[in-house]
Short mmCIF file of C-alpha atoms and ligand atoms in Angstrom, two decimals:
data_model
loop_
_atom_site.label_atom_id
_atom_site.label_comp_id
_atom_site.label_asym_id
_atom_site.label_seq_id
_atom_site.Cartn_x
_atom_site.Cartn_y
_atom_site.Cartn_z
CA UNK A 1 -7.09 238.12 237.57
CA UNK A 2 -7.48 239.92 234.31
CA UNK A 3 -3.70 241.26 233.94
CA UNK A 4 -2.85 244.25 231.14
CA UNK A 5 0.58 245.53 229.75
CA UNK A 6 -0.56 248.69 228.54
CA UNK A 7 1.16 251.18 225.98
CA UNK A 8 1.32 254.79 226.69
CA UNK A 9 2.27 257.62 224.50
CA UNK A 10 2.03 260.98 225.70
CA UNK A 11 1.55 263.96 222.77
CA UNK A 12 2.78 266.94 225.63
CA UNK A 13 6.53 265.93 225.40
CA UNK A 14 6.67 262.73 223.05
CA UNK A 15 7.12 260.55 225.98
CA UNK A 16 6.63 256.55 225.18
CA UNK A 17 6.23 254.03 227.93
CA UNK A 18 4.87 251.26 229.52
CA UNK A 19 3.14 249.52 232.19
CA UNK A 20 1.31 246.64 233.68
CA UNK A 21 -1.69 246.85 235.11
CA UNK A 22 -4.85 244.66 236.47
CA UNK A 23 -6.95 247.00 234.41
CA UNK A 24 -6.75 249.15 231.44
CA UNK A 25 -5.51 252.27 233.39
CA UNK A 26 -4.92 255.75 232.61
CA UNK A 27 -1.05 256.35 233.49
CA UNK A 28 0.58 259.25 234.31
CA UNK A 29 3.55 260.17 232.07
CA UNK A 30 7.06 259.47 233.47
CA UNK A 31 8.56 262.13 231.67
CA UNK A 32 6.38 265.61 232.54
CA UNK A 33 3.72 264.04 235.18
CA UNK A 34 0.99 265.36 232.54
CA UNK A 35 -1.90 262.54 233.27
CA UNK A 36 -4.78 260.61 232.52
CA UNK A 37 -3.22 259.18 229.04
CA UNK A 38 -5.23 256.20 228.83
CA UNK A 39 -3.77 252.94 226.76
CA UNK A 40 -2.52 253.02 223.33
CA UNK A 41 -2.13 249.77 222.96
CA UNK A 42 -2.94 246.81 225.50
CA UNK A 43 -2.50 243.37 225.33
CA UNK A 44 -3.37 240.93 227.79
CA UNK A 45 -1.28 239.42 229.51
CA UNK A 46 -3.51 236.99 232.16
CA UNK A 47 -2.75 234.10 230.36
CA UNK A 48 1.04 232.43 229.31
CA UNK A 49 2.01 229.91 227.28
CA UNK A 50 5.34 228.56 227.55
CA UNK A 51 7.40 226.23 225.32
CA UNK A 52 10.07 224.35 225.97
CA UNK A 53 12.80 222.53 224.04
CA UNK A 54 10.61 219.31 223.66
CA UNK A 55 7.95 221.02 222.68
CA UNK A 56 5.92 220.83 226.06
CA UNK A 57 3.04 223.27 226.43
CA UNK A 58 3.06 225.09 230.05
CA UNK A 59 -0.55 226.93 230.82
CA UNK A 60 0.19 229.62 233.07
CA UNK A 61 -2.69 231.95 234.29
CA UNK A 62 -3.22 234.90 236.61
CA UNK A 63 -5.41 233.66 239.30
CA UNK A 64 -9.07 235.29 240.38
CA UNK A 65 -7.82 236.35 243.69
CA UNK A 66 -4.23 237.89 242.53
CA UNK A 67 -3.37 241.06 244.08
CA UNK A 68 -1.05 243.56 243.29
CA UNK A 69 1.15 241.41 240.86
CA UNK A 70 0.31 238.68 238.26
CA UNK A 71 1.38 235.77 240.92
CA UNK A 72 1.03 232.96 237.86
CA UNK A 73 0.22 229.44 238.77
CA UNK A 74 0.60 226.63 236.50
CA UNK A 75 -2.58 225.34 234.73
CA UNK A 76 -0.78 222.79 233.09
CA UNK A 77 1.42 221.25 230.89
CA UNK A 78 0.73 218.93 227.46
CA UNK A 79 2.33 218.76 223.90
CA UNK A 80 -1.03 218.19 222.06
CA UNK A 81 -1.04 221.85 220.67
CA UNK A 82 -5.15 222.23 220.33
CA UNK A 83 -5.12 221.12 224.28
CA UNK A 84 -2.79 223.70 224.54
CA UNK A 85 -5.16 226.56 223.02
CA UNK A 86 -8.07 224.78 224.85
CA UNK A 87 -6.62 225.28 228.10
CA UNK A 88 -5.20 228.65 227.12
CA UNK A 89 -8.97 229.63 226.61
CA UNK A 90 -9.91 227.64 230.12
CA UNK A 91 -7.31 229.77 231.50
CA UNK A 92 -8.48 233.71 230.66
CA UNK A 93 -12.03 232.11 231.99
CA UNK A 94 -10.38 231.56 235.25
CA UNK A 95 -8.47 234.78 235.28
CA UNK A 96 -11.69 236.95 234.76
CA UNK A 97 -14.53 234.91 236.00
CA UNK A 98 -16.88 237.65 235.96
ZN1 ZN B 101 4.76 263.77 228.85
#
């Protein structure tokens, strides 16, 4: 599913922090418990692309039906780099297929 690590800042006490979410979620800061400090900054994190030494693309995505945690499964794995970015797009469609 659609997976977020979202940015925080709170302007009560200066407070700076972060979090992962399956949404873009107001948080609650750490710091003084003030809350409903909605993202600063998000970026999405329901697709990965891993490289290794020999340049091997790995397509990792956050499945429809993940729950509570990103549980990545492998999409799969080329070294042609515009397969790579094709499947990387493939991949958010199958995170959020909505
Ligand atoms: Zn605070």
């Amino acid at each position: 599913m659609a997976w977020y690590r979202n940015s925080y800042e709170c302007t009560e006490c200066g407070e700076e922090w972060e979090d992962e979410w399956s949404c873009c979620c107001d948080d609650e800061c750490p710091n003084c418990g003030s809350s409903d400090w909605s993202p600063v900054d998000s970026e999405n994190l329901s697709v990965i692309v891993e490289t290794d030494d020999e340049m091997t693309f790995s397509i990792y995505y956050s499945p429809a039906d993940a729950g509570h945690c990103p549980d990545y499964v492998l999409l799969a794995e080329t070294k042609i780099k515009n397969l790579a970015l094709f499947l990387q797009k493939l991949a958010f469609q199958l995170s959020a297929p909505e």
